[in-house]
XYZ file of C-alpha atoms in Angstrom:
332
model
C -23.199 93.051 -74.086
C -22.419 96.490 -74.942
C -18.157 96.879 -75.996
C -16.565 100.105 -76.590
C -13.593 101.271 -78.135
C -12.060 104.990 -77.916
C -10.364 106.435 -80.687
C -7.422 109.540 -81.065
C -7.352 109.914 -84.802
C -6.614 106.216 -86.009
C -4.899 105.159 -82.726
C -7.157 103.137 -79.974
C -6.897 105.236 -77.052
C -9.128 102.955 -74.819
C -10.860 99.820 -74.840
C -14.038 98.617 -72.542
C -15.158 94.747 -73.571
C -15.505 92.981 -70.304
C -17.539 89.883 -71.462
C -18.621 89.792 -67.440
C -19.311 92.927 -66.907
C -23.151 93.173 -65.661
C -22.970 97.156 -66.336
C -22.572 96.329 -69.709
C -25.250 93.642 -69.932
C -28.645 94.001 -71.070
C -31.460 91.231 -71.005
C -33.643 90.933 -73.776
C -37.069 89.110 -72.200
C -39.217 87.422 -74.741
C -42.836 88.435 -75.040
C -45.095 85.587 -73.722
C -48.965 85.212 -74.315
C -50.938 82.717 -72.586
C -54.949 82.781 -73.131
C -58.085 81.311 -71.338
C -61.138 81.492 -73.307
C -64.644 80.742 -71.865
C -68.480 81.478 -72.481
C -69.127 84.838 -71.297
C -72.494 84.127 -69.743
C -71.687 81.325 -67.929
C -67.629 81.485 -67.340
C -67.171 78.100 -68.526
C -65.779 76.202 -71.441
C -69.050 74.905 -72.549
C -71.601 77.383 -74.686
C -74.994 77.013 -75.957
C -75.490 76.981 -79.696
C -77.973 79.854 -79.598
C -78.544 82.723 -81.560
C -75.840 84.876 -79.901
C -72.856 83.229 -78.588
C -70.015 85.445 -76.849
C -66.636 84.202 -76.260
C -64.400 86.269 -73.758
C -60.600 85.295 -74.527
C -58.598 86.512 -71.680
C -54.902 87.011 -72.539
C -52.073 87.555 -70.384
C -48.979 89.184 -71.538
C -45.377 89.278 -70.237
C -42.347 91.573 -70.930
C -44.496 94.458 -72.625
C -42.867 98.057 -72.721
C -45.091 99.922 -70.532
C -46.252 103.241 -72.532
C -46.072 101.834 -75.807
C -49.041 101.045 -78.014
C -49.797 97.647 -79.048
C -52.510 95.534 -80.856
C -53.949 92.026 -80.116
C -55.840 90.299 -82.832
C -57.925 87.155 -82.322
C -59.744 84.876 -84.804
C -61.710 81.722 -83.831
C -60.861 78.309 -85.656
C -62.988 75.363 -85.952
C -61.024 72.383 -84.182
C -62.347 69.539 -86.417
C -61.132 71.307 -89.242
C -58.471 73.385 -88.538
C -59.590 76.063 -90.388
C -60.974 79.388 -89.553
C -64.688 79.186 -88.323
C -66.991 81.139 -90.731
C -70.657 82.187 -90.144
C -72.464 83.053 -93.312
C -69.207 83.024 -95.286
C -67.191 85.361 -92.831
C -64.737 84.544 -90.385
C -65.240 85.378 -86.626
C -62.533 87.732 -85.566
C -61.972 90.385 -82.315
C -58.932 93.102 -82.016
C -58.048 95.249 -79.251
C -55.486 98.435 -79.061
C -53.983 99.258 -75.726
C -51.313 100.618 -74.065
C -50.151 98.717 -70.891
C -49.159 100.256 -67.771
C -46.783 97.708 -66.408
C -44.574 94.987 -68.457
C -47.169 91.944 -67.351
C -50.850 92.316 -67.356
C -53.656 91.400 -69.325
C -56.613 92.251 -71.930
C -59.797 90.466 -73.222
C -61.128 89.978 -76.586
C -65.054 89.353 -77.269
C -66.158 86.983 -80.208
C -69.859 87.363 -80.891
C -71.612 85.103 -83.360
C -74.830 83.115 -84.163
C -73.976 79.679 -82.711
C -77.288 77.919 -84.397
C -76.152 74.866 -86.291
C -72.872 74.575 -84.500
C -74.131 72.238 -81.678
C -71.331 69.416 -81.280
C -68.670 71.760 -82.407
C -65.484 73.162 -80.541
C -63.733 76.739 -81.416
C -60.491 77.702 -80.298
C -59.008 80.961 -79.839
C -56.025 82.092 -81.923
C -54.358 85.319 -80.954
C -51.434 87.482 -82.234
C -49.855 90.832 -80.742
C -48.293 93.394 -83.081
C -46.444 96.782 -82.336
C -47.581 98.597 -85.171
C -47.659 96.234 -88.383
C -44.827 93.915 -86.892
C -46.158 90.654 -85.166
C -44.460 90.423 -81.900
C -45.862 87.346 -80.105
C -48.534 84.074 -81.328
C -50.487 82.034 -79.214
C -52.004 79.335 -81.932
C -52.418 75.940 -80.311
C -55.197 74.148 -81.740
C -55.024 71.363 -79.074
C -54.895 73.999 -76.189
C -57.780 73.128 -73.888
C -57.795 76.616 -71.988
C -58.368 78.082 -75.501
C -61.134 75.823 -76.599
C -65.043 76.041 -76.155
C -67.429 73.335 -76.576
C -70.699 74.352 -78.458
C -73.515 72.281 -76.925
C -76.679 71.288 -79.104
C -79.952 72.691 -78.069
C -82.337 69.687 -77.934
C -86.271 69.284 -77.278
C -88.133 66.232 -75.844
C -91.662 66.535 -74.922
C -94.547 64.467 -73.276
C -98.506 65.533 -74.262
C -101.302 64.276 -71.877
C -104.830 65.240 -70.993
C -104.776 67.422 -68.068
C -107.469 65.779 -66.066
C -106.271 62.103 -66.642
C -102.773 62.439 -67.009
C -102.891 59.762 -69.985
C -102.593 60.131 -73.693
C -106.352 59.994 -74.034
C -109.329 62.819 -73.917
C -112.679 62.851 -74.078
C -114.470 64.653 -76.838
C -116.119 67.456 -74.560
C -116.616 70.914 -74.977
C -113.464 71.912 -72.886
C -110.395 69.719 -73.550
C -107.066 70.771 -72.239
C -104.053 69.213 -73.071
C -100.675 69.990 -71.166
C -97.513 69.361 -73.021
C -94.140 69.108 -70.895
C -91.252 70.224 -73.076
C -87.977 69.217 -71.614
C -85.039 71.274 -72.882
C -81.139 70.958 -72.903
C -77.990 73.310 -73.083
C -80.051 76.586 -72.672
C -77.881 79.602 -71.591
C -79.138 80.471 -67.792
C -80.235 83.872 -67.409
C -81.341 84.690 -71.110
C -84.747 84.609 -72.305
C -86.386 82.036 -74.681
C -89.979 81.584 -75.889
C -91.214 78.169 -76.739
C -94.285 77.764 -79.243
C -96.613 74.935 -79.570
C -99.033 73.988 -82.246
C -101.353 71.032 -82.458
C -101.781 68.771 -85.472
C -104.161 66.541 -86.879
C -102.115 63.228 -87.163
C -104.375 61.642 -90.265
C -104.023 64.865 -92.286
C -100.588 65.952 -90.982
C -101.884 69.309 -91.082
C -102.506 72.152 -88.288
C -105.745 71.119 -86.310
C -108.326 73.772 -86.356
C -111.478 74.204 -84.163
C -114.186 76.815 -85.416
C -111.500 77.778 -88.060
C -108.715 78.560 -85.955
C -105.518 76.823 -85.244
C -104.912 75.651 -81.521
C -101.498 77.084 -79.922
C -99.890 78.057 -77.203
C -96.808 79.804 -76.080
C -94.699 80.557 -73.066
C -91.665 83.092 -72.379
C -89.183 81.918 -69.730
C -85.678 82.396 -68.309
C -84.153 79.269 -67.348
C -82.022 79.479 -64.283
C -80.356 75.891 -65.486
C -79.145 74.794 -68.829
C -81.284 71.771 -68.434
C -85.127 72.037 -67.353
C -88.719 71.849 -68.175
C -91.813 74.355 -69.072
C -95.319 73.455 -69.567
C -97.646 74.575 -72.503
C -101.569 74.411 -72.391
C -103.761 73.868 -75.595
C -107.457 74.422 -74.528
C -110.294 74.032 -77.071
C -113.655 72.643 -77.649
C -113.195 68.945 -78.590
C -116.691 67.888 -79.578
C -116.635 68.146 -83.349
C -113.340 65.833 -82.840
C -115.216 63.261 -81.045
C -118.003 63.092 -84.090
C -115.448 63.448 -86.851
C -114.879 66.680 -88.535
C -115.236 67.255 -92.603
C -112.281 68.674 -94.379
C -114.164 71.662 -95.661
C -115.024 72.379 -91.875
C -111.327 72.578 -91.424
C -111.078 74.797 -94.240
C -109.215 72.270 -96.766
C -111.775 72.530 -99.560
C -114.250 74.402 -100.878
C -118.205 74.391 -100.040
C -119.072 72.098 -102.595
C -121.574 69.500 -102.088
C -120.106 66.039 -101.834
C -116.721 67.363 -100.917
C -117.051 66.534 -97.228
C -115.055 63.599 -96.394
C -116.326 62.570 -92.378
C -113.925 61.012 -90.188
C -115.798 58.729 -87.922
C -115.219 58.694 -84.295
C -112.280 60.378 -82.890
C -109.264 62.086 -83.748
C -105.523 61.728 -82.942
C -103.797 65.056 -82.290
C -99.910 65.567 -81.992
C -98.162 68.671 -80.476
C -95.178 70.427 -82.194
C -92.904 72.742 -80.450
C -90.458 75.466 -81.564
C -88.137 77.086 -79.519
C -86.956 81.144 -80.216
C -84.664 83.355 -78.781
C -85.530 86.924 -79.912
C -87.793 85.470 -82.708
C -84.511 83.634 -83.967
C -85.536 79.681 -84.458
C -82.969 77.778 -81.946
C -84.747 74.108 -81.899
C -87.732 72.350 -83.536
C -89.546 69.090 -82.311
C -92.010 67.919 -84.673
C -92.550 64.235 -85.213
C -96.120 63.337 -86.233
C -95.287 59.737 -85.363
C -94.307 60.328 -81.890
C -96.388 58.848 -79.502
C -95.541 60.855 -76.131
C -96.434 63.828 -78.270
C -99.737 62.455 -79.075
C -103.026 62.452 -77.602
C -106.060 60.458 -79.099
C -109.582 62.230 -78.763
C -112.005 59.571 -78.290
C -115.894 59.978 -78.290
C -117.853 60.344 -75.136
C -119.642 57.733 -73.768
C -123.231 57.508 -75.154
C -125.708 58.657 -72.447
C -127.905 56.121 -70.697
C -131.681 56.681 -71.573
C -134.035 57.511 -68.488
C -136.306 54.685 -67.329
C -140.042 56.103 -67.017
C -142.905 54.395 -65.538
C -144.630 53.760 -68.860
C -141.740 51.847 -70.186
C -141.567 49.487 -67.209
C -143.386 46.076 -68.249
C -145.982 45.234 -65.747
C -145.617 42.373 -63.284
C -146.584 38.841 -64.799
C -149.761 37.747 -63.613
C -151.558 34.572 -64.086
C -155.078 34.659 -66.145
C -156.082 30.767 -65.232
C -158.630 30.849 -62.458
C -157.855 28.959 -59.418
C -159.987 25.871 -58.764
C -162.312 26.117 -55.772
C -161.260 23.913 -52.762
C -162.569 20.407 -52.170
C -164.579 19.476 -48.936
C -164.448 15.774 -47.911
C -167.389 14.801 -45.427
C -166.376 13.618 -41.926
C -166.422 9.956 -41.377
C -168.816 8.734 -39.091
């Protein structure tokens, strides 16, 4: 309310102090902020904990003054600890300066950070509105679901089989192909990823080598859904594996007599996989004891020797002469 007093010298000449006069009344509306945070790629409140996460925070404001300049500042909080989220020792922040055309409207803040290792965590966006350096409004509710984004852990699960038989056994032939099905979870649809695989010798725990080279495969793909699968194929000459391969043949020892340790009959190989985004490692599945990742390369069946006429045994015949038949004279 605005009251006025008119003076003539020290004498009050007139008063205007009607508490009910609407013409003397100005309502001061409070400035309000409401927010909604979501993963920028999917628009949902779940984000893949990959190498580049961007959370978009839409901040709706009420009762700003059109034409004035304001600054909105935001920070991401770790919901579990209640402290600011830190990546490599730095807080994740964003800010935007704007001049509204109308009293009510909205602006957006983008928080971009490396989400690797944050799977299973939840982050909450806090916001503060300033005019010059004066704080006007705050929205900092750690339990507000609309301000919260859950970071989903990326996982890999695999099954390796012989391509021809569909089983965990391969014959040690000249051309062995192992198909490795890699099931993934919590990827970001539309992003590009690369999965790389390598065959490991289960007995030695080291990379399998044929002709001195590691056996590897890789595939780049763009998932349409967060969960799905891709296949890797490893093709190699398995003949040496069926006979047993010496350590110095694998390049593990010097070429000295007596250094070879021949592994008799067959080998077990295990597939290891690593998932990347822009050459940044996101997830690994490397369990040397995982039976689903293991294929046993077994020796080929020995060939059946051909049968020749010379090797056939002659038929059994008797060497005892047959006695002559006896004749009996007819009776008279």
